[in-house]
Coordinates of C-alpha atoms in Angstrom, one line a residue:
X1 CA 133.9 155.2 142.7
X2 CA 131.4 157.6 144.4
X3 CA 131.6 160.0 141.4
X4 CA 131.1 157.1 138.9
X5 CA 128.2 155.8 141.0
X6 CA 126.6 159.3 141.0
X7 CA 127.1 159.8 137.3
X8 CA 125.7 156.4 136.4
X9 CA 122.7 156.9 138.8
X10 CA 122.0 160.3 137.2
X11 CA 122.3 158.9 133.6
X12 CA 119.9 156.0 134.3
X13 CA 117.4 158.3 136.1
X14 CA 117.5 160.9 133.3
X15 CA 117.3 158.2 130.6
X16 CA 114.2 156.7 132.2
X17 CA 112.5 160.1 132.5
X18 CA 113.3 161.1 128.9
X19 CA 112.2 157.8 127.4
X20 CA 108.9 157.9 129.3
X21 CA 108.2 161.5 128.4
X22 CA 109.0 161.1 124.7
X23 CA 107.2 157.7 124.6
X24 CA 104.0 159.5 125.7
X25 CA 104.3 161.9 122.7
X26 CA 105.2 159.0 120.3
X27 CA 102.4 156.6 121.3
X28 CA 99.7 159.3 121.1
X29 CA 101.1 160.6 117.8
X30 CA 100.8 157.1 116.3
X31 CA 97.3 156.6 117.8
X32 CA 96.3 159.9 116.1
X33 CA 97.7 158.7 112.8
X34 CA 100.7 161.1 112.6
X35 CA 103.9 159.7 111.0
X36 CA 106.9 159.8 113.3
X37 CA 110.3 160.3 111.7
X38 CA 112.6 160.1 114.7
X39 CA 112.5 159.2 118.4
X40 CA 115.7 160.6 120.0
X41 CA 117.0 160.4 123.5
X42 CA 119.4 163.3 123.7
X43 CA 120.2 166.1 121.3
X44 CA 122.9 166.7 118.7
X45 CA 124.8 164.1 116.7
X46 CA 123.4 160.5 117.1
X47 CA 125.7 158.0 118.7
X48 CA 123.4 155.2 117.8
X49 CA 120.5 155.0 115.4
X50 CA 118.3 152.2 113.9
X51 CA 115.3 152.3 111.6
X52 CA 112.4 150.2 112.7
X53 CA 108.7 149.7 111.9
X54 CA 106.5 150.3 108.9
X55 CA 107.3 154.0 108.8
X56 CA 111.1 153.2 109.3
X57 CA 111.2 155.6 112.3
X58 CA 114.7 156.4 113.4
X59 CA 115.4 155.4 117.0
X60 CA 118.4 157.3 118.2
X61 CA 120.6 158.0 121.2
X62 CA 122.4 161.4 120.8
X63 CA 125.5 162.9 122.3
X64 CA 123.9 165.5 124.6
X65 CA 121.8 163.6 127.1
X66 CA 119.8 166.5 128.7
X67 CA 116.5 165.9 127.0
X68 CA 115.0 164.3 123.9
X69 CA 112.5 164.8 121.1
X70 CA 110.0 163.1 118.8
X71 CA 110.2 164.4 115.3
X72 CA 107.0 164.1 113.3
X73 CA 106.1 164.9 109.7
X74 CA 105.3 168.6 109.6
X75 CA 105.0 171.0 106.6
X76 CA 106.5 173.8 108.7
X77 CA 109.8 171.9 109.1
X78 CA 110.4 170.8 105.5
X79 CA 108.9 169.4 102.3
X80 CA 106.4 166.6 102.9
X81 CA 105.7 163.8 100.3
X82 CA 102.1 164.0 99.0
X83 CA 101.3 160.5 100.4
X84 CA 102.3 161.7 103.9
X85 CA 100.3 165.0 103.9
X86 CA 97.3 163.5 105.7
X87 CA 99.6 162.2 108.4
X88 CA 101.4 165.5 108.9
X89 CA 101.2 166.9 112.5
X90 CA 100.3 170.4 111.3
X91 CA 97.2 169.0 109.4
X92 CA 95.7 167.4 112.5
X93 CA 92.8 169.1 114.2
X94 CA 93.6 171.1 117.4
X95 CA 92.2 168.3 119.6
X96 CA 94.7 165.8 118.3
X97 CA 97.6 168.2 118.4
X98 CA 96.7 169.1 122.0
X99 CA 96.6 165.4 123.0
X100 CA 100.0 164.6 121.3
X101 CA 101.7 167.5 123.1
X102 CA 100.0 166.9 126.5
X103 CA 100.9 163.2 126.4
X104 CA 104.6 163.8 127.4
X105 CA 103.9 165.4 130.8
X106 CA 101.0 163.0 131.4
X107 CA 103.4 160.1 130.8
X108 CA 105.6 161.6 133.6
X109 CA 102.7 161.7 136.0
X110 CA 101.7 158.2 135.1
X111 CA 105.2 157.0 135.8
X112 CA 105.1 158.6 139.2
X113 CA 101.8 157.0 140.0
X114 CA 103.0 153.6 138.9
X115 CA 106.2 153.9 141.0
X116 CA 104.3 155.0 144.2
X117 CA 101.7 152.3 143.6
X118 CA 104.4 149.6 143.5
X119 CA 106.1 151.0 146.6
X120 CA 103.0 151.1 148.6
X121 CA 102.1 147.6 147.5
X122 CA 105.6 146.3 148.4
X123 CA 105.5 148.0 151.8
X124 CA 106.9 151.4 152.9
X125 CA 109.4 151.7 155.6
X126 CA 108.8 154.7 157.9
X127 CA 109.2 155.9 161.5
X128 CA 106.7 156.4 164.2
X129 CA 105.9 160.2 164.6
X130 CA 107.8 160.4 167.9
X131 CA 109.5 163.8 168.7
X132 CA 112.9 164.3 170.1
X133 CA 114.2 167.0 172.4
X134 CA 113.7 170.4 170.7
X135 CA 116.6 172.9 170.5
X136 CA 116.4 175.8 172.9
X137 CA 114.8 179.0 171.6
X138 CA 112.9 177.3 168.8
X139 CA 109.1 177.4 168.2
X140 CA 108.8 173.8 169.4
X141 CA 110.7 174.5 172.6
X142 CA 108.6 177.6 173.3
X143 CA 105.4 175.7 172.6
X144 CA 106.3 173.1 175.2
X145 CA 107.2 170.1 173.0
X146 CA 109.1 167.4 174.9
X147 CA 111.1 164.3 174.1
X148 CA 108.8 161.4 173.6
X149 CA 105.7 163.3 172.4
X150 CA 103.8 161.5 169.7
X151 CA 102.2 163.6 166.9
X152 CA 98.7 162.5 166.0
X153 CA 97.7 165.5 163.8
X154 CA 99.1 168.6 162.1
X155 CA 96.7 171.4 161.6
X156 CA 93.8 169.0 161.9
X157 CA 95.2 166.4 159.4
X158 CA 95.8 162.9 160.8
X159 CA 99.4 161.8 161.2
X160 CA 100.7 158.2 161.2
X161 CA 104.4 158.5 160.4
X162 CA 107.4 160.9 160.3
X163 CA 106.9 161.2 156.6
X164 CA 103.4 162.6 157.3
X165 CA 104.9 165.0 159.9
X166 CA 107.6 166.3 157.5
X167 CA 105.2 166.7 154.5
X168 CA 102.4 168.5 156.4
X169 CA 104.7 170.8 158.4
X170 CA 106.7 171.6 155.2
X171 CA 103.5 172.8 153.4
X172 CA 102.3 175.0 156.2
X173 CA 105.8 176.4 156.9
X174 CA 106.3 177.4 153.3
X175 CA 102.9 179.1 153.4
X176 CA 104.1 180.9 156.5
X177 CA 101.3 179.6 158.6
X178 CA 101.3 178.8 162.3
X179 CA 101.4 175.0 163.0
X180 CA 99.1 173.2 165.4
X181 CA 100.5 169.9 166.6
X182 CA 98.1 167.5 168.3
X183 CA 100.3 165.2 170.4
X184 CA 100.1 162.4 173.1
X185 CA 102.6 163.1 175.9
X186 CA 104.4 160.5 178.1
X187 CA 101.2 160.2 180.2
X188 CA 99.2 159.4 177.0
X189 CA 97.3 162.7 177.5
X190 CA 96.2 164.6 174.4
X191 CA 97.7 168.0 174.1
X192 CA 97.9 170.8 171.5
X193 CA 101.2 172.6 170.8
X194 CA 101.1 175.8 168.8
X195 CA 104.2 176.7 166.8
X196 CA 104.5 180.2 165.5
X197 CA 105.4 180.9 161.9
X198 CA 109.1 181.6 161.2
X199 CA 109.7 184.4 158.7
X200 CA 112.0 183.4 155.8
X201 CA 112.1 179.7 157.0
X202 CA 112.1 178.4 153.4
X203 CA 114.6 180.9 151.9
X204 CA 117.6 178.8 152.5
X205 CA 118.3 176.1 149.9
X206 CA 118.3 172.6 151.2
X207 CA 117.2 174.1 154.6
X208 CA 116.2 171.9 157.5
X209 CA 112.8 173.4 158.0
X210 CA 111.7 171.0 160.7
X211 CA 115.0 171.6 162.5
X212 CA 114.5 175.3 162.5
X213 CA 111.1 174.8 164.0
X214 CA 112.8 172.5 166.7
X215 CA 111.1 169.3 165.5
X216 CA 113.4 166.3 165.5
X217 CA 113.2 162.6 165.2
X218 CA 113.4 160.6 168.5
X219 CA 116.4 161.0 170.7
X220 CA 119.0 158.4 169.9
X221 CA 122.7 157.9 170.6
X222 CA 124.9 159.7 168.1
X223 CA 127.8 157.9 166.3
X224 CA 130.5 159.3 164.0
X225 CA 130.9 157.8 160.6
X226 CA 133.6 158.3 158.0
X227 CA 136.4 160.7 159.1
X228 CA 137.8 162.8 156.2
X229 CA 141.6 163.2 156.1
X230 CA 143.3 166.4 157.2
X231 CA 140.2 167.7 158.9
X232 CA 139.6 168.9 162.5
X233 CA 138.0 165.5 163.4
X234 CA 141.1 163.6 162.2
X235 CA 143.5 166.0 163.9
X236 CA 141.7 165.8 167.2
X237 CA 141.8 162.0 167.1
X238 CA 138.1 161.2 166.6
X239 CA 137.4 157.8 165.0
X240 CA 134.7 156.1 163.0
X241 CA 132.3 154.6 165.5
X242 CA 132.9 157.0 168.3
X243 CA 129.7 157.7 170.4
X244 CA 129.2 161.4 171.2
X245 CA 127.6 161.8 174.6
X246 CA 127.9 165.5 175.2
X247 CA 129.5 168.7 173.8
X248 CA 130.8 171.2 176.4
X249 CA 128.8 169.3 179.1
X250 CA 125.5 169.6 177.3
X251 CA 124.0 166.1 176.4
X252 CA 123.7 165.3 172.7
X253 CA 120.3 163.8 171.9
X254 CA 120.5 163.4 168.1
X255 CA 122.6 163.9 165.0
X256 CA 121.0 167.2 164.0
X257 CA 121.7 168.7 167.4
X258 CA 125.4 167.8 167.2
X259 CA 125.6 169.3 163.6
X260 CA 124.0 172.5 164.8
X261 CA 126.5 172.8 167.7
X262 CA 129.4 172.4 165.2
X263 CA 127.9 174.8 162.6
X264 CA 127.8 177.7 165.0
X265 CA 131.3 177.1 166.5
X266 CA 133.7 177.9 163.6
X267 CA 137.1 178.6 165.1
X268 CA 136.0 177.8 168.7
X269 CA 137.2 174.8 170.6
X270 CA 134.5 172.3 171.7
X271 CA 135.0 169.6 174.3
X272 CA 133.5 166.4 173.1
X273 CA 132.6 163.7 175.6
X274 CA 133.2 160.5 173.7
X275 CA 132.6 156.8 174.5
X276 CA 134.9 154.5 172.6
X277 CA 135.0 150.7 173.4
X278 CA 133.4 151.4 176.7
X279 CA 135.9 154.0 177.8
X280 CA 134.9 157.7 178.3
X281 CA 137.2 160.2 176.8
X282 CA 137.3 164.0 176.6
X283 CA 138.5 165.3 173.2
X284 CA 138.9 168.9 172.2
X285 CA 137.8 169.7 168.6
X286 CA 138.0 173.0 166.8
X287 CA 135.6 173.3 163.8
X288 CA 137.0 175.0 160.8
X289 CA 135.2 177.6 158.6
X290 CA 133.3 175.7 155.8
X291 CA 134.0 178.6 153.3
X292 CA 132.0 179.2 150.1
X293 CA 128.3 179.9 150.5
X294 CA 128.6 178.6 154.1
X295 CA 131.4 180.9 155.1
X296 CA 131.3 181.4 158.9
X297 CA 129.8 178.0 159.5
X298 CA 131.8 175.3 161.3
X299 CA 132.6 171.8 160.0
X300 CA 134.8 169.0 161.5
X301 CA 135.0 166.6 158.5
X302 CA 133.1 163.7 160.0
X303 CA 129.8 162.0 159.0
X304 CA 127.2 161.9 161.8
X305 CA 124.5 159.3 162.2
X306 CA 122.0 158.0 164.7
X307 CA 122.6 154.5 166.3
X308 CA 120.7 152.2 164.0
X309 CA 119.9 149.7 166.7
X310 CA 118.3 152.4 168.8
X311 CA 116.4 153.7 165.8
X312 CA 115.0 150.2 165.1
X313 CA 112.4 150.5 167.8
X314 CA 110.8 153.4 166.0
X315 CA 110.9 152.0 162.5
X316 CA 108.1 150.0 160.9
X317 CA 107.0 148.8 157.5
X318 CA 103.4 149.8 156.4
X319 CA 101.7 147.5 153.9
X320 CA 98.6 148.5 151.8
X321 CA 96.1 146.7 149.7
X322 CA 95.9 146.9 145.9
X323 CA 93.3 149.7 145.7
X324 CA 94.4 151.5 148.8
X325 CA 97.9 151.6 147.3
X326 CA 96.6 153.0 144.1
X327 CA 94.6 155.6 145.9
X328 CA 97.6 156.7 148.0
X329 CA 99.8 156.8 144.8
X330 CA 97.3 159.1 143.1
X331 CA 97.1 161.3 146.2
X332 CA 100.9 161.4 146.5
X333 CA 101.3 162.4 142.9
X334 CA 98.6 165.0 143.1
X335 CA 100.0 166.5 146.3
X336 CA 103.5 166.7 145.0
X337 CA 102.4 168.2 141.7
X338 CA 100.4 171.0 143.5
X339 CA 103.3 171.6 145.9
X340 CA 105.8 171.9 142.9
X341 CA 103.4 174.3 141.1
X342 CA 102.9 176.3 144.3
X343 CA 106.6 176.5 144.9
X344 CA 107.2 177.8 141.4
X345 CA 104.5 180.4 141.9
X346 CA 106.1 181.6 145.2
X347 CA 109.5 181.9 143.5
X348 CA 107.9 184.0 140.8
X349 CA 106.3 186.5 143.2
X350 CA 109.3 186.5 145.6
X351 CA 107.8 184.6 148.5
X352 CA 110.4 181.7 148.0
X353 CA 114.1 182.1 147.3
X354 CA 115.4 181.3 143.8
X355 CA 118.2 179.5 145.6
X356 CA 115.8 176.6 146.0
X357 CA 116.0 176.0 142.2
X358 CA 118.3 173.1 141.5
X359 CA 120.2 172.2 138.3
X360 CA 121.6 169.0 136.9
X361 CA 124.6 168.9 139.2
X362 CA 122.4 168.9 142.4
X363 CA 119.9 166.4 140.8
X364 CA 122.8 164.1 140.0
X365 CA 124.1 164.4 143.6
X366 CA 120.6 163.5 144.9
X367 CA 120.4 160.6 142.4
X368 CA 123.7 159.2 143.7
X369 CA 122.6 159.6 147.4
X370 CA 119.2 158.0 146.8
X371 CA 120.8 155.1 144.9
X372 CA 123.1 154.4 147.9
X373 CA 120.1 154.2 150.2
X374 CA 118.6 151.4 148.2
X375 CA 116.4 150.7 145.2
X376 CA 113.2 151.9 146.8
X377 CA 114.7 155.3 147.6
X378 CA 116.1 155.5 144.1
X379 CA 112.9 154.8 142.3
X380 CA 111.0 157.1 144.7
X381 CA 113.6 159.8 143.7
X382 CA 112.9 159.1 140.0
X383 CA 109.1 159.5 140.7
X384 CA 109.7 162.8 142.4
X385 CA 111.8 164.2 139.5
X386 CA 109.3 162.8 137.0
X387 CA 106.5 164.9 138.7
X388 CA 108.8 168.0 138.7
X389 CA 109.5 167.4 135.0
X390 CA 105.8 167.0 134.2
X391 CA 104.9 170.2 136.1
X392 CA 107.7 172.2 134.5
X393 CA 106.7 171.1 131.0
X394 CA 103.2 172.2 131.5
X395 CA 104.2 175.7 132.4
X396 CA 102.9 178.1 129.7
X397 CA 106.4 179.0 128.4
X398 CA 106.9 178.8 124.6
X399 CA 109.4 176.0 123.6
X400 CA 108.0 173.9 126.4
X401 CA 104.9 171.6 126.0
X402 CA 102.9 174.0 128.1
X403 CA 103.6 176.8 125.6
X404 CA 102.3 174.8 122.7
X405 CA 99.2 173.8 124.7
X406 CA 98.7 177.5 125.4
X407 CA 98.7 178.3 121.7
X408 CA 96.3 175.4 121.0
X409 CA 93.9 176.6 123.7
X410 CA 93.9 180.1 122.1
X411 CA 93.4 178.5 118.7
X412 CA 90.4 176.5 120.0
X413 CA 88.8 179.6 121.6
X414 CA 89.3 182.0 118.7
X415 CA 88.7 179.5 115.9
X416 CA 92.0 180.1 114.1
X417 CA 95.7 179.5 114.8
X418 CA 98.0 182.0 116.5
X419 CA 99.8 184.2 114.0
X420 CA 103.3 183.3 113.0
X421 CA 104.6 186.7 114.3
X422 CA 103.2 186.1 117.8
X423 CA 104.6 182.6 117.8
X424 CA 108.1 183.8 116.7
X425 CA 108.0 186.4 119.5
X426 CA 106.9 183.8 121.9
X427 CA 109.8 181.5 120.9
X428 CA 112.3 184.2 121.6
X429 CA 110.7 185.1 124.9
X430 CA 110.5 181.4 125.9
X431 CA 114.1 180.9 125.0
X432 CA 115.2 183.9 127.2
X433 CA 113.1 182.6 130.1
X434 CA 114.6 179.1 129.8
X435 CA 118.1 180.4 129.6
X436 CA 117.6 182.5 132.7
X437 CA 116.3 179.5 134.6
X438 CA 119.3 177.5 133.5
X439 CA 121.7 180.2 134.6
X440 CA 120.0 180.4 138.0
X441 CA 120.1 176.6 138.4
X442 CA 123.8 176.3 137.4
X443 CA 124.7 179.2 139.7
X444 CA 122.9 177.5 142.6
X445 CA 124.7 174.2 141.8
X446 CA 128.1 175.9 141.8
X447 CA 127.4 177.6 145.2
X448 CA 126.3 174.2 146.6
X449 CA 129.5 172.6 145.4
X450 CA 131.7 175.4 146.8
X451 CA 129.8 175.1 150.1

């Protein structure tokens, strides 16, 4: 059922993104007077097709769902009837062609803005920016961060929620910059905590950057969730709902802390202090090696979560007005776009690991996870992927929209189209780049699965 749920969530998300992207191309093409022959969701043999409209445009759903296209009348792709020549794409001026091609990525950005706008209007659930106990020998611990400190600013930028903390810290950490936290301590005194930069902090895929800095959500009781069969947790006698008080006598203050204790203890026996139905128990658990990409790391085969009742005191729902929501949606989309562009640039120059590149398997996994968290998390995930798709398509790589826009920009500046020879070379180079990206993405997906 989980696999089916993940697959369906991925198909729906991908379908929405493809339709919105191609609809951008289609609508602007029609507005510019270009005749559209086919609007296809997917590639290859059509599974479903229907002709609609004055131009009898073919609306199709094809067998390979990883993309789509809008086919327009174009003399470069076949013979065109004399009556359709004025409506051929290749006969439009460079401004119209630029607008038609740019409309796809722009539609993805507009979708993200609309989603964020709706979410902010509806009310966004978040957590107060209260810090938990930092792990020993982390930048936060060395800076003097203590449990209960409330973050009010990160590097001079005001903070109102944990989402703000995560976002601003992430940006500065990836830029390898020191982080200045302005906090209010338990005496309500304003203090500044300086966290030094950590080399290579963003090189691990799906890495817990805040955790490596020692920044955690508020201390809460830790409970076990689902226990997987034939795992160290099941063999030791741990049960769903057990409350973990301490490990080897050291108090457990949050889920991440417990996970870290387990990760570094592959093959070593840990003594769990467990509270079950009001009774304190001591249970020995020996984490096993996770294998794969995470060889050497421990796992016990149990889900870990914070006590939801304890977390409730830190949660709140923020509501925003009509125009404030729109302003925040525009800012969120802009910030995420710049961050995605910056991350791609850092991967190209080697400042960010290529292992951060995700393929369809990882995206499908995230789609399933976000869908399980609720509709707001799911559509926020769609907005995030829509931004990434928009940014990727604007990259100046032939075969992508950005490659065509690069050609049209050159044509506008020099007053004549790019030569067929250069375009043919560009197509081959673009195909090689895209294939390399796909190989990297699938390789990373496989490693994540094995891990």
